[in-house]
Amino acid sequence: MYNNSIVSLQKRLLAIFLLIISIFFVLIVRIFTLQVIKSDWLRAKAASQWTRDLPINAKRGSILDCNGAKLAESYSTYDVYVRASMVNEPVKVAQLLSKTIGLDYEDTFKKVTNVMVSESLIKLQVENSVAQKLIDSNLKGIMLSENSKRFYPYGDLLTQVLGFTTIDNVGQAGVELYADKYLQGIKGYALEESDVNGVKIDNTLSTYIPSVDGCDVKLTIDVNIQKIVENALKVLCEEQKPKTATAIVMNPNSGEIVAMSSKPSFNLNEPPRDNVQNLLSTVKNLSIVDVYEPGSTFKVLTTATAIEEKVTTPNEGFYDPGYRIVDGEKIKCWKLIGHGQQTMTDGLCNSCNSVFVDLALRLGTDKMYEYFKKYGFGSPLGVDFSGEAGGILMNKDNVKRVDLARMGFGQAIAVSPIQLISSICSVLNGGKLYKPYFISEVSSSTGDLVARNTPEVLNNTISESTSATIREMMERVVTKSNAINAFIPGYRVSGKTGTSQKYEDGRIVPKYVSSFVGAFPADKPDYVVLVIADEPSMGNYFGSVVATPYAKLIFEGIINYKKYEPVLDVEVEKQKLERDVKMPNLVGLSLTEAVSKLTTLGLQYEIAGEGEVVLGQTPPPDTFTFKNSVVILNT
Amino acid sequence: MLKVFKKNWLLITLVFLLIVLGMVFIYSASSYSASIRYDDSMYFVKKQLIGFVMGLAVMIFCANFDYHKFQKLKWIIVGVSLVLLLLVFVPGLGKSNYGANRWITIGGFSLQSSEVAKFGFVIFTACYLSKNYKKMKTFWGTIPIMAVGGITCLLILLEPNLSVTLCLGMVMLVMLIIGGMRAKHFLIILIPAICLVPVLIIIEPYRLQRLLAFIDPWASPKEEGFQLIQSLYAIGSGGLFGVGLFNSRQKYLFLPFSESDFIFSIIAEEFGFVGCIFVLAIYATIIWLGIKIALRASDRLGCYMAAGITSVVAIQMLINVAVVTGSIPPTGIPLPFMSAGGTSLMVFMGAVGILLNISKGDDQNFKFNVFKNLKLNKKELKGAN
């Protein structure tokens, strides 16, 4: 049935019109969906491409020493980008960039012509002079964004204290890390309406949020004293070749850290980033994050505790046969033949283990632990530095009498160097344990004070009178014993040496930690110094020889720098150090005979080995040595 | 002339309104890109004005050129169309753009052949149908239409210009329906046409990617999906009432071809949903007026020709809006009367001129009354019985 009349033609036309109108409605529904239902979603997505935000970098703050000397500062550099869509002479641009910055031409050309991305990074932190060349070229498409680079004027100084930043100026270690929130500042932004290529549209407002430069951080460190310390450690490392060496100078009356150094170290301007293992180990601030068995330096604290608790007096007599037997276990004194009859003070001078075994046992575990807590052992002190160690204390309930006896002379306990020096400060300054700190002030780039650290007393450890006694006793250790190597004619220096043998896998090994802690001036200390040499490898390991002479270098440096006047007659005092004693030949003698010979000559001595007969001596026979200096006897 | 204007004042007003609106939006959409690319913010507007002036001349000519004369010229028109399409491939004359040969340049003027060929086909078909409508019940009677349409489609496809090919294919379909082709004959041409789709995709794999981009443009926001996403951003940002004239943000090079194929997106952005409805209503009215002219035409030739012209406007406009709204796979086709493009404007204005000419015919015997005609139809049927 086929019909092609005018009427059916009209009907077909109407049908087609109706079809068209129905498609209209479908499209209107679609447009309604897009413009009304999905409108917000689409608009938000669209808006994100309409503006371009250019970060404005904030200048990182400086790190200053206590006198305002710059230890770390930032200077302006430029980050170079290329916007391919704006480049009209790609070959020229690529040539210029590769030549002035020193990049591969092919790679650069690829970036210059890559229009798939709005911007390609060419190089971060280009120096000012290079940036100027790029600006002078007047080529289109090269973008420069101001950035900054970190510079450490002193290079290899305060390595572990200052730390360093990433190439993006984020603090990675040391003060740079700890004070990052102050140093980094706040990034600013320039928001501008732009076309698809990021070109700003005329007659539109740009929002400009300026950056806030980072704050300056002022440290308690005195760079002059730091230099003295670094130099002393350098000499120590050359002469004693230890695995590591550490030194701290602290103000005992405030807890301010005046100088702090660890060796080996590296130049902060060129951190060995290629060798991560090396970087990680050398950037560790051993004074704060590491712990060690303090050994004999700890005897000062046992003495202070015992006198404070009135379980002894400086003049009480002790007899040392060369050992103590505690619970059936023999605890030897370093001088196997024994110190014989001696006072408590002599016991400290002689560093006689037996005396401190007695004192520890008299005090008992509870009292000892009570004082450990007061001295700040077993938990971090709260130094303004990341990763502070708390030290290792045995669980109090597991402490046997033998362990307690050992703790008396600084074994079976591990503390960090900063903990040890802080506790020593407290027993010298009248009994105040200060919280050690580096950061004294934080001030904004405009000079407003943002934060300030003031000395904070954490605990009262001992009384002023006990403290006065300890000061006298420690001075006596320097004038009358093996710590004579710290003696400076005309000045009053106090101190205590320490030598501890290392345990590895529960067994004693011939590796030593040699240390010295001392104060100056002895009667009213302004500076307390701790020097630690870990595993010296040149034969000597006694603290008196490996650490003390270098502490003396530090004291001398401070005396020079701070212009301390001598308080005693230098000439008279000098005689104590006169090189007028001719060394006798002691080899082959029994230890008792050798010691009595040295005592009559007015010489100090250390005994290496556990034999009864002298096999060797330093200095050798027939050489001249200082009165009061230390002779080492090998048995 | 005045009489024609009086009779068709609404059609003429609406067409001119679209052209003026189109120019305003061409300016809005292209002033930024044109000032960057050609250092002249009025670049596209000027070209459109030239197209308009020439279009006006063509329109006035066509309005006064008796459409019955096309009957004798139909083969010449087909010949000219095909020659124009072939010239595109002649080096020196053909202009390549975005990997396609779509334009021919003669003395500084460029012409898009397929725009002319579309209407050439419509005129030919109308002429053929008016003489041979009785033959349409046989399959062989439809062959000349399909042959001319097929060759034209093939040449446009070779440019390549898939969108105009599809558009022309649909116009051919509409013409065949109006012409009275039988349903079973449709299947004979529809089945191979559907089979052609996968073949086309295999020949040019980028078409498949485009197809996928339409389903989920955010899967490849930087490549295939980019243009569609940008179009959707523009439309979506418009909301109910739009961001205001000249305030488009997407025109800042985000939306490619914003002054031509994607001008509707900019209209949607600046005038919102309300503006879209307004523009679509104008198109719907124009289409209705075109259909009305076809229904009232004094003879079959006028009816077929008016219907063909109207369906070109309708199909092209619907495809364009469907593309920019992400309703069908993206393909580049201008929005009649509005998109920047001189040839397109000129040809569409000429087509309106033909519509006006058709409307001149005496319509007393052909009074438009659907219901009356439907009753008449029943009588006719009874009479036939």
Tab-separated table of N, CA, C and O in Angstrom, chain A residues 577-614:
chain	number	residue	atom	x	y	z
A	577	LEU	N	105.578	23.061	87.213
A	577	LEU	CA	105.667	22.422	85.911
A	577	LEU	C	107.081	22.397	85.361
A	577	LEU	O	107.290	22.101	84.206
A	578	GLU	N	108.043	22.732	86.247
A	578	GLU	CA	109.401	22.797	85.714
A	578	GLU	C	109.888	21.447	85.236
A	578	GLU	O	109.678	20.423	85.858
A	579	ARG	N	110.594	21.522	84.133
A	579	ARG	CA	111.103	20.302	83.514
A	579	ARG	C	112.449	19.974	84.170
A	579	ARG	O	113.496	20.096	83.583
A	580	ASP	N	112.373	19.555	85.461
A	580	ASP	CA	113.634	19.381	86.192
A	580	ASP	C	113.778	17.989	86.784
A	580	ASP	O	114.669	17.723	87.552
A	581	VAL	N	112.859	17.128	86.404
A	581	VAL	CA	112.950	15.786	86.965
A	581	VAL	C	113.519	14.851	85.905
A	581	VAL	O	113.003	14.770	84.802
A	582	LYS	N	114.610	14.158	86.292
A	582	LYS	CA	115.186	13.190	85.363
A	582	LYS	C	114.529	11.856	85.628
A	582	LYS	O	114.433	11.399	86.757
A	583	MET	N	114.011	11.246	84.560
A	583	MET	CA	113.283	9.989	84.719
A	583	MET	C	114.225	8.864	85.111
A	583	MET	O	115.245	8.646	84.463
A	584	PRO	N	113.875	8.143	86.187
A	584	PRO	CA	114.670	6.953	86.548
A	584	PRO	C	114.275	5.790	85.658
A	584	PRO	O	113.229	5.834	85.020
A	585	ASN	N	115.134	4.776	85.616
A	585	ASN	CA	114.770	3.562	84.885
A	585	ASN	C	113.980	2.662	85.818
A	585	ASN	O	114.474	2.205	86.825
A	586	LEU	N	112.700	2.451	85.462
A	586	LEU	CA	111.822	1.689	86.338
A	586	LEU	C	111.581	0.284	85.825
A	586	LEU	O	111.000	-0.540	86.510
A	587	VAL	N	112.023	0.012	84.608
A	587	VAL	CA	111.741	-1.288	84.006
A	587	VAL	C	112.418	-2.392	84.809
A	587	VAL	O	113.585	-2.291	85.171
A	588	GLY	N	111.642	-3.422	85.122
A	588	GLY	CA	112.167	-4.554	85.878
A	588	GLY	C	111.865	-4.456	87.358
A	588	GLY	O	111.921	-5.458	88.067
A	589	LEU	N	111.538	-3.239	87.824
A	589	LEU	CA	111.209	-3.104	89.250
A	589	LEU	C	109.804	-3.634	89.497
A	589	LEU	O	108.991	-3.712	88.569
A	590	SER	N	109.544	-3.955	90.777
A	590	SER	CA	108.162	-4.313	91.114
A	590	SER	C	107.353	-3.035	91.128
A	590	SER	O	107.890	-1.942	91.273
A	591	LEU	N	106.066	-3.186	90.964
A	591	LEU	CA	105.179	-2.036	90.874
A	591	LEU	C	105.299	-1.169	92.133
A	591	LEU	O	105.367	0.066	92.063
A	592	THR	N	105.343	-1.814	93.317
A	592	THR	CA	105.428	-1.094	94.583
A	592	THR	C	106.681	-0.239	94.620
A	592	THR	O	106.646	0.947	94.988
A	593	GLU	N	107.816	-0.814	94.203
A	593	GLU	CA	109.075	-0.077	94.202
A	593	GLU	C	109.000	1.103	93.243
A	593	GLU	O	109.382	2.220	93.588
A	594	ALA	N	108.490	0.859	92.041
A	594	ALA	CA	108.416	1.910	91.024
A	594	ALA	C	107.564	3.063	91.527
A	594	ALA	O	107.945	4.230	91.421
A	595	VAL	N	106.390	2.746	92.114
A	595	VAL	CA	105.468	3.781	92.580
A	595	VAL	C	106.123	4.603	93.689
A	595	VAL	O	106.037	5.827	93.699
A	596	SER	N	106.826	3.960	94.616
A	596	SER	CA	107.419	4.702	95.721
A	596	SER	C	108.542	5.610	95.208
A	596	SER	O	108.707	6.742	95.657
A	597	LYS	N	109.273	5.159	94.147
A	597	LYS	CA	110.312	5.987	93.535
A	597	LYS	C	109.699	7.238	92.925
A	597	LYS	O	110.165	8.359	93.106
A	598	LEU	N	108.596	7.045	92.168
A	598	LEU	CA	107.929	8.162	91.497
A	598	LEU	C	107.379	9.149	92.523
A	598	LEU	O	107.479	10.368	92.354
A	599	THR	N	106.808	8.646	93.621
A	599	THR	CA	106.217	9.502	94.642
A	599	THR	C	107.289	10.396	95.268
A	599	THR	O	107.076	11.596	95.470
A	600	THR	N	108.451	9.805	95.536
A	600	THR	CA	109.524	10.617	96.127
A	600	THR	C	109.994	11.692	95.147
A	600	THR	O	110.350	12.791	95.544
A	601	LEU	N	109.929	11.402	93.841
A	601	LEU	CA	110.344	12.390	92.837
A	601	LEU	C	109.244	13.426	92.567
A	601	LEU	O	109.447	14.387	91.842
A	602	GLY	N	108.073	13.208	93.158
A	602	GLY	CA	106.961	14.151	92.943
A	602	GLY	C	106.307	14.003	91.585
A	602	GLY	O	105.861	14.965	90.986
A	603	LEU	N	106.276	12.769	91.104
A	603	LEU	CA	105.627	12.538	89.793
A	603	LEU	C	104.307	11.799	89.996
A	603	LEU	O	104.136	11.043	90.940
A	604	GLN	N	103.365	12.060	89.093
A	604	GLN	CA	102.096	11.321	89.098
A	604	GLN	C	102.265	10.107	88.185
A	604	GLN	O	103.184	10.048	87.374
A	605	TYR	N	101.359	9.140	88.323
A	605	TYR	CA	101.518	7.955	87.510
A	605	TYR	C	100.175	7.348	87.144
A	605	TYR	O	99.158	7.562	87.791
A	606	GLU	N	100.194	6.597	86.050
A	606	GLU	CA	99.060	5.758	85.647
A	606	GLU	C	99.628	4.377	85.402
A	606	GLU	O	100.762	4.239	84.928
A	607	ILE	N	98.837	3.346	85.721
A	607	ILE	CA	99.321	1.986	85.514
A	607	ILE	C	98.503	1.313	84.424
A	607	ILE	O	97.278	1.241	84.499
A	608	ALA	N	99.190	0.854	83.406
A	608	ALA	CA	98.517	0.148	82.328
A	608	ALA	C	98.837	-1.332	82.448
A	608	ALA	O	100.000	-1.716	82.561
A	609	GLY	N	97.837	-2.164	82.467
A	609	GLY	CA	98.053	-3.593	82.574
A	609	GLY	C	97.800	-4.057	84.001
A	609	GLY	O	97.536	-3.254	84.901
A	610	GLU	N	97.844	-5.372	84.172
A	610	GLU	CA	97.464	-5.919	85.467
A	610	GLU	C	98.601	-6.709	86.107
A	610	GLU	O	98.388	-7.510	87.003
A	611	GLY	N	99.857	-6.523	85.636
A	611	GLY	CA	100.981	-7.292	86.180
A	611	GLY	C	101.541	-6.668	87.462
A	611	GLY	O	101.051	-5.635	87.931
A	612	GLU	N	102.543	-7.318	88.029
A	612	GLU	CA	103.173	-6.859	89.269
A	612	GLU	C	104.509	-6.195	88.977
A	612	GLU	O	105.084	-5.534	89.843
A	613	VAL	N	105.035	-6.401	87.757
A	613	VAL	CA	106.373	-5.906	87.424
A	613	VAL	C	106.270	-4.903	86.283
A	613	VAL	O	105.481	-5.070	85.352
A	614	VAL	N	107.065	-3.821	86.368
A	614	VAL	CA	107.053	-2.789	85.332
A	614	VAL	C	107.781	-3.294	84.094
A	614	VAL	O	108.929	-3.706	84.169
